[in-house]
Coordinates of C-alpha atoms in Angstrom, one line a residue:
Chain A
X156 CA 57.3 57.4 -18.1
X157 CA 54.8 59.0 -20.6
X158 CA 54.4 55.3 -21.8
X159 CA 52.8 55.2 -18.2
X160 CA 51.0 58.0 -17.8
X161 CA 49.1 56.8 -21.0
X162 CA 47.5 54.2 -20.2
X163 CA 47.2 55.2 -16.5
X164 CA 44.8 57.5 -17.9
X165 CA 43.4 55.3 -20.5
X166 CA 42.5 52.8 -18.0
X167 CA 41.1 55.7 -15.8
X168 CA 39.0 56.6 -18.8
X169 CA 38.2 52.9 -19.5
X170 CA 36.4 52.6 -16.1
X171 CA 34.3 55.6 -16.1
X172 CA 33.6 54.9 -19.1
X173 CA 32.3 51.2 -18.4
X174 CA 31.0 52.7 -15.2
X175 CA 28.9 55.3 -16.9
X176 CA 27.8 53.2 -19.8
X177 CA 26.7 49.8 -16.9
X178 CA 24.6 52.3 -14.7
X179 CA 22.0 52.5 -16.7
X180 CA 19.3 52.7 -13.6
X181 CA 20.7 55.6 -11.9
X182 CA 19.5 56.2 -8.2
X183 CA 17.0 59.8 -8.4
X184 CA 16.3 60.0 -4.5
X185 CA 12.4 60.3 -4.3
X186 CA 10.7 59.1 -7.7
X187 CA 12.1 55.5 -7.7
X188 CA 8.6 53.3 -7.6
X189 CA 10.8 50.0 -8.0
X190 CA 11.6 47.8 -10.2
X191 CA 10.8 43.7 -10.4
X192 CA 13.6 41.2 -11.9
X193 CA 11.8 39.0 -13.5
X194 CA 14.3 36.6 -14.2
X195 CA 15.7 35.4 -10.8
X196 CA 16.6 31.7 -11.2
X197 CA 13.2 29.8 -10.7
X198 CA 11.9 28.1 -7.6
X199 CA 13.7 24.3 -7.9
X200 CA 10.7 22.1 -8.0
X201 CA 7.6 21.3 -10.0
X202 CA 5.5 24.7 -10.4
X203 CA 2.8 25.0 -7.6
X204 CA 0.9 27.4 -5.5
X205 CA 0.1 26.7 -1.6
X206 CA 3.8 26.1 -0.5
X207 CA 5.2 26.8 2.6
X208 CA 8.8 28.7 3.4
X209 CA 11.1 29.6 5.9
X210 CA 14.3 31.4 6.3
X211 CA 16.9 30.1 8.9
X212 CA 19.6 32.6 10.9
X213 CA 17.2 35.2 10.7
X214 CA 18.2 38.8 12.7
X215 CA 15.1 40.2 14.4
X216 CA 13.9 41.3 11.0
X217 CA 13.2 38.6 9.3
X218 CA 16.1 38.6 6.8
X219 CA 18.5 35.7 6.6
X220 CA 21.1 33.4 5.1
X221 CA 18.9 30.9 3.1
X222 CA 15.1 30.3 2.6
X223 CA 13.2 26.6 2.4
X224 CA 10.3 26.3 0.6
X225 CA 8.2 23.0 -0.3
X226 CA 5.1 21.6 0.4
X227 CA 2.4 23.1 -1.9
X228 CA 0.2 21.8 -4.7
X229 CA 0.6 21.5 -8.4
X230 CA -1.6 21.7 -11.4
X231 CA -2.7 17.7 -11.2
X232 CA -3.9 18.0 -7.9
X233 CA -0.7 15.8 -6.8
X234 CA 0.8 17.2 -3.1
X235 CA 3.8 17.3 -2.2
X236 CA 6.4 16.7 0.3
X237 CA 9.6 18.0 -1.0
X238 CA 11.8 20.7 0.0
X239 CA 14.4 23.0 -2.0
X240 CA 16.9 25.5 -0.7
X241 CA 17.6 29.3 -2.2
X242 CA 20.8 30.9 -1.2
X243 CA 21.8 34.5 -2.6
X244 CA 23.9 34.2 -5.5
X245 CA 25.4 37.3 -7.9
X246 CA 25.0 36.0 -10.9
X247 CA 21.5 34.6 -11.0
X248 CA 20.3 35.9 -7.7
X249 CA 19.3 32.7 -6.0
X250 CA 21.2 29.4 -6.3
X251 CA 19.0 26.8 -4.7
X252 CA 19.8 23.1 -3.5
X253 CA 17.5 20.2 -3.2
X254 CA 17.0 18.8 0.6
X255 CA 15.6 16.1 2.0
X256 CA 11.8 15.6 1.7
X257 CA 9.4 16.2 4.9
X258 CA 8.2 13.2 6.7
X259 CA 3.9 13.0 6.9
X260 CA 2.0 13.5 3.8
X261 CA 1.6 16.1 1.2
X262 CA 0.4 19.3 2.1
X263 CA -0.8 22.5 1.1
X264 CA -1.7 25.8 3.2
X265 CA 1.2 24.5 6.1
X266 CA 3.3 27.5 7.9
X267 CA 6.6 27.1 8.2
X268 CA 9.0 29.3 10.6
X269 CA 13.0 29.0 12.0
X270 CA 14.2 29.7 15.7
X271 CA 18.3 30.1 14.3
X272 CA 19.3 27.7 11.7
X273 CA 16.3 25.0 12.7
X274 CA 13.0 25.3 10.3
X275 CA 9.4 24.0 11.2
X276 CA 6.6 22.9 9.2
X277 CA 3.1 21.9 10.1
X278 CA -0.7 22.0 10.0
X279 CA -2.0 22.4 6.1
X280 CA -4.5 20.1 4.8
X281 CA -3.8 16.8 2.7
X282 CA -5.0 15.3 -0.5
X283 CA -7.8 13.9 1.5
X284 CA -8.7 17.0 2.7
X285 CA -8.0 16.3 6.1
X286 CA -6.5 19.1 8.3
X287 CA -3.7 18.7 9.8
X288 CA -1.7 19.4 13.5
X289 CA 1.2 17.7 13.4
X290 CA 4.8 19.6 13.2
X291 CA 8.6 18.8 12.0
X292 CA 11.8 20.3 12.8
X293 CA 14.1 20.7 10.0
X294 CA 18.4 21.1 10.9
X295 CA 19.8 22.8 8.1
X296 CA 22.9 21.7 9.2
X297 CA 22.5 18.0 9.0
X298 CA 19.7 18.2 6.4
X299 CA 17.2 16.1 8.6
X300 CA 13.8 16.3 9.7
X301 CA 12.4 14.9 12.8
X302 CA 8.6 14.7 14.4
X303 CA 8.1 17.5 16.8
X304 CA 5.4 17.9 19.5
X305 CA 1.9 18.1 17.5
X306 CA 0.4 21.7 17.4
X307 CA -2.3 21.6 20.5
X308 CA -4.4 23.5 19.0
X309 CA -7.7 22.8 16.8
X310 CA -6.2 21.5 13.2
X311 CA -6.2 24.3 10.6
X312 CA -4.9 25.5 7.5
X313 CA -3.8 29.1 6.6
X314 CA -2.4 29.9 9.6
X315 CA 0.1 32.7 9.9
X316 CA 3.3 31.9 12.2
X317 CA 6.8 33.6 12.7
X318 CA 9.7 32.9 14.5
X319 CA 11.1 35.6 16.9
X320 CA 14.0 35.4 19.1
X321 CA 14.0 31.5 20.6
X322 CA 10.6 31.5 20.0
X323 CA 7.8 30.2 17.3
X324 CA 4.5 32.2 16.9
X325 CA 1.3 30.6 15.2
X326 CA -1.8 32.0 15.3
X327 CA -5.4 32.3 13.5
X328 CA -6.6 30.2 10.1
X329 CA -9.0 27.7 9.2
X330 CA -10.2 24.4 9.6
X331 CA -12.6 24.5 7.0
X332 CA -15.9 25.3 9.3
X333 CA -14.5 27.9 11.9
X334 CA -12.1 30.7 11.3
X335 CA -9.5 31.1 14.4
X336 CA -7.7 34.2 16.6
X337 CA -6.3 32.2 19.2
X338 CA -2.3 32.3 19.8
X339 CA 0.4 29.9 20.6
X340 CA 3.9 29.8 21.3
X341 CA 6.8 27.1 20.4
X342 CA 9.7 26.4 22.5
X343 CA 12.0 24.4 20.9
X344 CA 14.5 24.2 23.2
X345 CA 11.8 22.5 25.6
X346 CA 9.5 20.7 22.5
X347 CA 6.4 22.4 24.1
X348 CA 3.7 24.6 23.0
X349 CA 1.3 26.9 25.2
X350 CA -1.2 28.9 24.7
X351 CA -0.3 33.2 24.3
X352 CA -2.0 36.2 24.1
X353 CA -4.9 35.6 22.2
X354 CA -5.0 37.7 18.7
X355 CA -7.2 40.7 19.3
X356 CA -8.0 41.1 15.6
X357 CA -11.1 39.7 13.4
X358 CA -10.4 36.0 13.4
X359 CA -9.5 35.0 10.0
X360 CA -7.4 33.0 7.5
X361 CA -5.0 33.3 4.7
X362 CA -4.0 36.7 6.6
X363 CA -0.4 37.7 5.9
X364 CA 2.3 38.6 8.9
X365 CA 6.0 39.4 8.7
X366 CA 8.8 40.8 11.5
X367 CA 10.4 43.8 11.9
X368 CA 12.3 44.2 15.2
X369 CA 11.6 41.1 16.9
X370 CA 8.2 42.3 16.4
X371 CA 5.6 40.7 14.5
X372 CA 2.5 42.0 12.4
X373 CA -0.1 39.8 11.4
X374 CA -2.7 42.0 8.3
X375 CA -5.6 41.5 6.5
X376 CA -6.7 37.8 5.4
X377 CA -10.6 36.5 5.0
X378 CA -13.0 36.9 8.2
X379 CA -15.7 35.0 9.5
X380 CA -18.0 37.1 6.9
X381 CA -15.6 35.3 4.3
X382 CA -14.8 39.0 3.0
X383 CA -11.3 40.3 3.5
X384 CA -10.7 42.4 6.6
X385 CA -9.0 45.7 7.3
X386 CA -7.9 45.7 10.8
X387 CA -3.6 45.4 11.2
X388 CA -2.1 44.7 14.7
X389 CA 1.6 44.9 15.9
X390 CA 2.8 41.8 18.1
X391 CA 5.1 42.4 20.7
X392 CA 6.6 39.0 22.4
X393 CA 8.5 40.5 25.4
X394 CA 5.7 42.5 26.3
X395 CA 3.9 39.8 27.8
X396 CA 5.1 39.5 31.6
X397 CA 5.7 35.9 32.6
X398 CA 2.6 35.6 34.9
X399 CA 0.2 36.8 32.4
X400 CA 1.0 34.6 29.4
X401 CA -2.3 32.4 29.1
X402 CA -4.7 35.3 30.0
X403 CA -6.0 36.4 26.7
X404 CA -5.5 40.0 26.0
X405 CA -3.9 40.3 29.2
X406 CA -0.8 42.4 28.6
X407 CA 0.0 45.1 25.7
X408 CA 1.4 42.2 22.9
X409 CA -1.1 43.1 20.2
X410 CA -1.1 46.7 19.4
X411 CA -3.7 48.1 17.0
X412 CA -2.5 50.2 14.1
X413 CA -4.0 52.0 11.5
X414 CA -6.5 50.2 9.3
X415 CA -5.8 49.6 5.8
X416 CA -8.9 51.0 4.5
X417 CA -9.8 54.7 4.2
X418 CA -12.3 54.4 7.1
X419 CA -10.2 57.6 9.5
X420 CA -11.7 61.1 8.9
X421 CA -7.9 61.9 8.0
X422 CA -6.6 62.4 4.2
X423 CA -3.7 59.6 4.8
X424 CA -5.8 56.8 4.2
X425 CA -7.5 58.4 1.4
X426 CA -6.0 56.0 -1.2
X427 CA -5.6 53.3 0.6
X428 CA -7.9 51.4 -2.1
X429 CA -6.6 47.6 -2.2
X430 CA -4.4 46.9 -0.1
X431 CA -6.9 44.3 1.9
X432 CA -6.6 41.0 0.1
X433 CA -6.1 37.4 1.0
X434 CA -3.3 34.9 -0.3
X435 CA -1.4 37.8 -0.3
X436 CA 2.5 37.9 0.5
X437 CA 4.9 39.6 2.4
X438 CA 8.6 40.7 2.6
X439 CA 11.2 43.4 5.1
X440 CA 13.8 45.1 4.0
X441 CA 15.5 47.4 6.1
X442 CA 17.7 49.5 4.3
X443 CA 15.2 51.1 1.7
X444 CA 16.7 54.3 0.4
X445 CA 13.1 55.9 -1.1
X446 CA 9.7 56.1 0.4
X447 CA 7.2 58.0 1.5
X448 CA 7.9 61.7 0.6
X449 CA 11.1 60.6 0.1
X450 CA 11.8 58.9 3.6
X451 CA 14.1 55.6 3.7
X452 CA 14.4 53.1 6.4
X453 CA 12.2 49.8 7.3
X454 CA 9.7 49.5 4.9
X455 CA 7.0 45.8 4.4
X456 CA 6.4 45.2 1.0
X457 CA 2.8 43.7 0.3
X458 CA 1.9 42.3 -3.3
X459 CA -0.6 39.7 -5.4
X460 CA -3.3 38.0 -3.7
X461 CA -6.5 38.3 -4.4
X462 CA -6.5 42.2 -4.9
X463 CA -4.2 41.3 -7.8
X464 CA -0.9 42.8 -9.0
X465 CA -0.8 46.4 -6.8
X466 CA 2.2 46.0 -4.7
X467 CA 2.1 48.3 -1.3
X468 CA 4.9 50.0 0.9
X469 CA 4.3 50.2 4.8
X470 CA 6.4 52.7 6.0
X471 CA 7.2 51.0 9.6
X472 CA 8.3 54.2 11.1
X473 CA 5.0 56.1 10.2
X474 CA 2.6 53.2 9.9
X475 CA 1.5 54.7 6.4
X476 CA 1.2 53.0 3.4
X477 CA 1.9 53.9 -0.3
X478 CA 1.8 52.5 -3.7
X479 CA 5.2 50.8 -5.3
X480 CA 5.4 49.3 -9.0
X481 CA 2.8 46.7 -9.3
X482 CA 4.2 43.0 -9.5
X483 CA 5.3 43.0 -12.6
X484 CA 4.6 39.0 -13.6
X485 CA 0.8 38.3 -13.3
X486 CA -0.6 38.4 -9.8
X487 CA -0.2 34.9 -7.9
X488 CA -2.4 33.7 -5.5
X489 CA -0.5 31.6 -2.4
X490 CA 2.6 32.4 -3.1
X491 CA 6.1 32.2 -0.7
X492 CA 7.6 35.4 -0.4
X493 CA 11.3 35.8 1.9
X494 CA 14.3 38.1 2.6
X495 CA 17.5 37.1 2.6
X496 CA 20.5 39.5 3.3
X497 CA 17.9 42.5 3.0
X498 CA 16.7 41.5 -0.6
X499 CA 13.4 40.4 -1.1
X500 CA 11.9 37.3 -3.0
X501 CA 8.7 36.2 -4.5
X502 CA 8.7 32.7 -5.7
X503 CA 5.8 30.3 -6.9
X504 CA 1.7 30.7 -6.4
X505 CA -1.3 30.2 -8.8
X506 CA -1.3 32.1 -11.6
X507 CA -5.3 31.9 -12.4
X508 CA -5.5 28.2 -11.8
X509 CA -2.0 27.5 -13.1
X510 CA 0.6 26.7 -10.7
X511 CA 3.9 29.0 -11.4
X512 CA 8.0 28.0 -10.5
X513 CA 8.8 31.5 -11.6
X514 CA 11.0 34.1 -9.2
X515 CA 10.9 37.8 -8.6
X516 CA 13.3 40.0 -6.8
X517 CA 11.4 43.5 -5.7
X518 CA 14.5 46.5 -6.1
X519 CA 12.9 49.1 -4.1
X520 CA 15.0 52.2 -5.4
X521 CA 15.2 51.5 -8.8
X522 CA 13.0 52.8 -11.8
X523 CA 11.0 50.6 -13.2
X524 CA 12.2 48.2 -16.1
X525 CA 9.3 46.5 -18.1
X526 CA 12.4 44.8 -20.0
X527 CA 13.7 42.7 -16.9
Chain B
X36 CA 53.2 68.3 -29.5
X37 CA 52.8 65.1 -31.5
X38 CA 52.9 62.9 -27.7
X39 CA 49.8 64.6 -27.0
X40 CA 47.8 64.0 -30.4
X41 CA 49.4 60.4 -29.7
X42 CA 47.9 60.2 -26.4
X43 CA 44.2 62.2 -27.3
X44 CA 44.1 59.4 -30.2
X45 CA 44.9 56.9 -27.8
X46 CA 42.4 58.1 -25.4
X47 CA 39.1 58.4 -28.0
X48 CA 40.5 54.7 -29.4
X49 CA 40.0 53.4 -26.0
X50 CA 36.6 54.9 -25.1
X51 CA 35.5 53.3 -28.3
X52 CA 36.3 50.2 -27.6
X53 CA 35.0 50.6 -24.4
X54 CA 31.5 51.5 -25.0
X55 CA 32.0 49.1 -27.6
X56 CA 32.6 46.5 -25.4
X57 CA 29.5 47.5 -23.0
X58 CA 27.1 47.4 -26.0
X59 CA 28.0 44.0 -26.8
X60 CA 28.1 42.8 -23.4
X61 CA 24.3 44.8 -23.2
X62 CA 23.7 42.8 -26.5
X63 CA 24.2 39.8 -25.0
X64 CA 22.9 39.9 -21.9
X65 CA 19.4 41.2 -23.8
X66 CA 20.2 38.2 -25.8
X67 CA 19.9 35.8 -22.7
X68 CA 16.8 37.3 -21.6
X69 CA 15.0 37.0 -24.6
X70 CA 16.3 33.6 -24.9
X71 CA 15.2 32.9 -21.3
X72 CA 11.5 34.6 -22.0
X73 CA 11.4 32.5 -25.1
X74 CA 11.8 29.3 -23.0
X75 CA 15.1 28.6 -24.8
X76 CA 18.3 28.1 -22.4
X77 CA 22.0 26.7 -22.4
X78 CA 21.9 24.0 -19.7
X79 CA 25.5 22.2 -18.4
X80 CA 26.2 19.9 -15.4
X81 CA 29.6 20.2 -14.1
X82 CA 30.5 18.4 -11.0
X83 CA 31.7 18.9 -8.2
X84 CA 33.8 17.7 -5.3
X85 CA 33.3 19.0 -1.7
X86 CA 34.4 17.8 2.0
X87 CA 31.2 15.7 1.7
X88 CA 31.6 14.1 -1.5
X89 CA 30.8 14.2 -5.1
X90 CA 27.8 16.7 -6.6
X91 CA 26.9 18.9 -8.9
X92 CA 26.5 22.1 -10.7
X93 CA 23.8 22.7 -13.1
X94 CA 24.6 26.2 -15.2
X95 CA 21.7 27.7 -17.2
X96 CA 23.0 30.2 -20.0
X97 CA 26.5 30.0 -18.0
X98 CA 25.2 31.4 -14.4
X99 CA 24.7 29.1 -11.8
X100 CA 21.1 28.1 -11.3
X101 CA 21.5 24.3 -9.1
X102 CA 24.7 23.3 -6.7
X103 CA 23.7 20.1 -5.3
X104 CA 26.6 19.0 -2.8
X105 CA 24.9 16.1 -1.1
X106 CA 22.4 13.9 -2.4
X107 CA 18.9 15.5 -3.1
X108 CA 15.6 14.3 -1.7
X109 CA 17.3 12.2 1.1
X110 CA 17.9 12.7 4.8
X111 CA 21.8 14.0 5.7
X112 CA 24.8 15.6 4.1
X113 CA 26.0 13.2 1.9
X114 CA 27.8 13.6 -1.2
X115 CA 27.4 11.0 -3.9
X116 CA 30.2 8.1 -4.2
X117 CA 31.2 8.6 -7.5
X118 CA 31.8 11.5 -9.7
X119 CA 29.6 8.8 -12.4
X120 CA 27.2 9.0 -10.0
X121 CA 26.8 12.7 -9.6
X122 CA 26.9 13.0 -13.3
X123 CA 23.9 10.5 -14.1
X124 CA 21.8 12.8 -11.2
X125 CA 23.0 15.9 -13.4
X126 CA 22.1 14.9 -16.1
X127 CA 18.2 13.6 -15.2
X128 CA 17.8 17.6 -13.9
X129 CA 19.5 18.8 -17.7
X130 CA 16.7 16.7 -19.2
X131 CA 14.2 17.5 -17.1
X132 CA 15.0 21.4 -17.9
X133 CA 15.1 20.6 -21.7
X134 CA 11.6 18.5 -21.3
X135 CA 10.0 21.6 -19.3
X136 CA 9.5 19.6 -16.6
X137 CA 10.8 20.8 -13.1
X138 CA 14.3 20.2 -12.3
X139 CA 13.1 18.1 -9.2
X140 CA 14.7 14.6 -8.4
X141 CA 12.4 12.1 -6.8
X142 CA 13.7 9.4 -4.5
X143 CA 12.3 7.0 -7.4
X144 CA 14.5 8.7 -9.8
X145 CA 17.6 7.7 -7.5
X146 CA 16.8 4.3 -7.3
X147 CA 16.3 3.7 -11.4
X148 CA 20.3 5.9 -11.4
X149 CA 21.8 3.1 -9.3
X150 CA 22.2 5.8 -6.7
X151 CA 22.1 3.6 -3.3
X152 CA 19.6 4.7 -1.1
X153 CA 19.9 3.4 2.9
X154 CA 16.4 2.6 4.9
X155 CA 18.0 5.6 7.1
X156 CA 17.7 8.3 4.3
X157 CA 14.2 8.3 4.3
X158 CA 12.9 7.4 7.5
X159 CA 12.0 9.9 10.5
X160 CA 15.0 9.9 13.0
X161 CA 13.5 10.0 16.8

């Protein structure tokens, strides 16, 4: 019996003890600026910037099961037409696959975005420096791609595009002479695109958009002026009543929210120095502990780009933004950034002119670790 | 009297060995990250058998990095024949990651394995 209660209590003290010992980043609530894992298994193909990615069985905030990501550019100019699949993973955070390569030609500058476990690619420009409009459907589940209906549109590049619901979004970019705000939705269940509610922003290119709430918010990018823009809008799908679809700016679907510049004669956007860029990337996660004065909830994480390293928080709730720990690898241009189950990614980009395979996972609540 | 110095002893022996045991495993895991920022890893292939045939697994410093269950770069879900076959695949990635080069397998790269490769893996379905 005491034989028992010995090493019952030994193996009690055993696992604090270990317990104690493995936290070493203990959760303070309030003063956690985040941490960056550097060492998340690296993006499966040859280092590039200029890729593409989606992420299939999405909820209505953007977070899912796996992420794609291919297409892109590497340092020799050569692009490609590859694909390669990340799936969450304890031990080295991602696990990824390779799938089958896209049909069409190389490509950089595509958009990619998933209606439930189906993925689709299109637009981008090719070696040749044409610009592209046609589109693919990729089935995760029988590792295919097939030809969809070509976008309608004018051919561009740097497009932004979610999906939301049964729906695809694409909007804005660049063709290489005129910069674009015009709309349009995908219906894949019908292989047809039309014309929505025109974006009521600066048109522009290279902007950055992400979903929160079957929501989606399309920020910053380069304007016609070919300077980055500060004007951030909120689109809402189901706003748009049936009838009033193809009038532009008919309905409520683009709301305006605050700009990311300190242009209000309020204090809140006092420091709101850099967070305009272009090439910049995007992630949700929904269950952030720390924020704002301490605040959890829904929070966008915006990093690298063209203003560099500085990583911002947007505060959904409050539509305020504040500084995190700055990316903690050096700043890539055109990279893919993804959430899946709530944890967010940033994988490949151009690191000056160098092409990078490296991944990052962003830890929102934890203290920032130069050593990982 | 002497149960209780027996069990205290006990007690601090086993917190030792504890923490001891958490600052190697710290040790090591350091280890594999400086090893990792050097550019130096452990790479294996192990394969792998599924519902859809042979693949593979390719470890880097023992975590899993690469599990390939179908063949890579082609259309569909298929597994590769042979367990040989899977093998000679995992092995081109390992060199690949000990060369620096990317971990990529190119449809060229299946052919020169033997790895058969239909007219239907690579052309667009309508």
């Amino acid at each position: 019996m005491k034989r028992f209660h010995i090493s019952l209590l030994s193996m009690a003290v055993l696992s604090v003890s270990v317990i104690l010992y493995s936290c070493g980043k203990t959760y303070v609530p309030g003063t956690q600026s985040g941490n960056w894992y550097r060492f998340v298994a690296p993006f499966q193909g040859p280092a590039r910037s200029h890729a593409v990615g989606f992420v299939i069985n999405q909820d209505g905030n953007g977070s899912g099961t796996s992420a794609y990501v291919g297409t892109g550019v590497d340092n020799y100019q050569t692009k490609y037409t590859d694909f390669y699949r990340a799936t969450p993973s304890t031990d080295s955070s991602l696990t990824w696959a390779q799938v089958a390569n896209m049909p069409g030609v190389g490509r950089t500058d595509a958009v990619g975005f998933a209606v439930g476990g189906e993925g689709y690619v299109g637009l981008g420009l090719d070696s040749a420096i044409n610009v592209l409009k046609d589109f693919y459907k990729y089935d995760s589940a029988s590792n295919n791609w097939t030809a969809v209906a070509s976008f309608p549109g004018s051919p561009r590049y740097d497009a932004v595009a979610f999906g939301i619901q049964n729906y695809g979004y694409i909007g804005t970019g660049y063709d290489g002479r005129f910069y674009y705000g015009d709309f349009w939705r995908y219906d894949p269940s019908a292989d047809a695109w039309q014309e929505w509610t025109t974006f009521t922003g600066t048109k522009r290119s290279s902007a950055v958009a992400f979903v929160y709430n079957n929501m989606g918010y399309v920020v910053t990018g380069v304007g016609e002026s070919g300077g980055v823009v500060n004007d951030f809008y909120r689109f809402s799908p189901n706003d748009v009543p049936a009838d009033q679809y193809h009038l532009a700016q008919s309905a409520n679907s683009w709301l305006h929210l605050n700009a990311i510049t300190n242009v209000s004669v309020s204090t809140f956007d006092d420091g709101y120095t850099d967070i305009q860029r272009s090439g910049a990337v995007a992630f949700v996660m929904t269950k952030v502990q720390s924020g704002i004065s301490g605040t959890g909830g829904a929070k966008a994480f915006l990093t690298c780009g063209s203003a560099g390293t500085t990583t911002w928080e947007y505060d959904i709730a409050s539509d305020l933004w504040t500084t995190r720990t700055a990316f903690e690898n050096p700043s890539v241009n055109y990279a893919v950034a993804f959430t899946l189950q709530n944890r967010g990614f940033v994988t490949t980009g151009a690191s000056g002119s160098s092409g990078v395979s490296s991944t990052c996972e962003f830890f929102p609540d934890q203290v920032y670790n130069q050593q990982d | 009297m002497s149960s209780r110095k027996f069990l205290i002893a006990g007690v601090i022996v086993l917190v030792v060995i504890a923490f001891y045991a958490a600052y190697i495993g710290q040790q090591k895991r350091e280890f594999a990250l400086s090893q990792q920022a050097k550019g130096m890893v452990y790479v294996e292939v192990l394969p792998i058998q599924t519902a859809l045939g042979w693949g593979y697994e390719i470890h880097v410093d023992g975590k899993s990095y690469i599990r390939q269950e179908f063949v890579p770069a082609v259309f569909g879900r298929r597994g590769f024949d042979t367990k040989e076959q899977a093998v000679a695949v995992g092995n081109k990635v390992v060199s690949n990651i000990n060369s620096k080069s990317s971990p990529a397998i190119s449809i060229k790269d299946l052919e020169e394995l033997g790895i058969p490769i239909k007219a239907s893996d690579t052309l667009q379905k309508k």
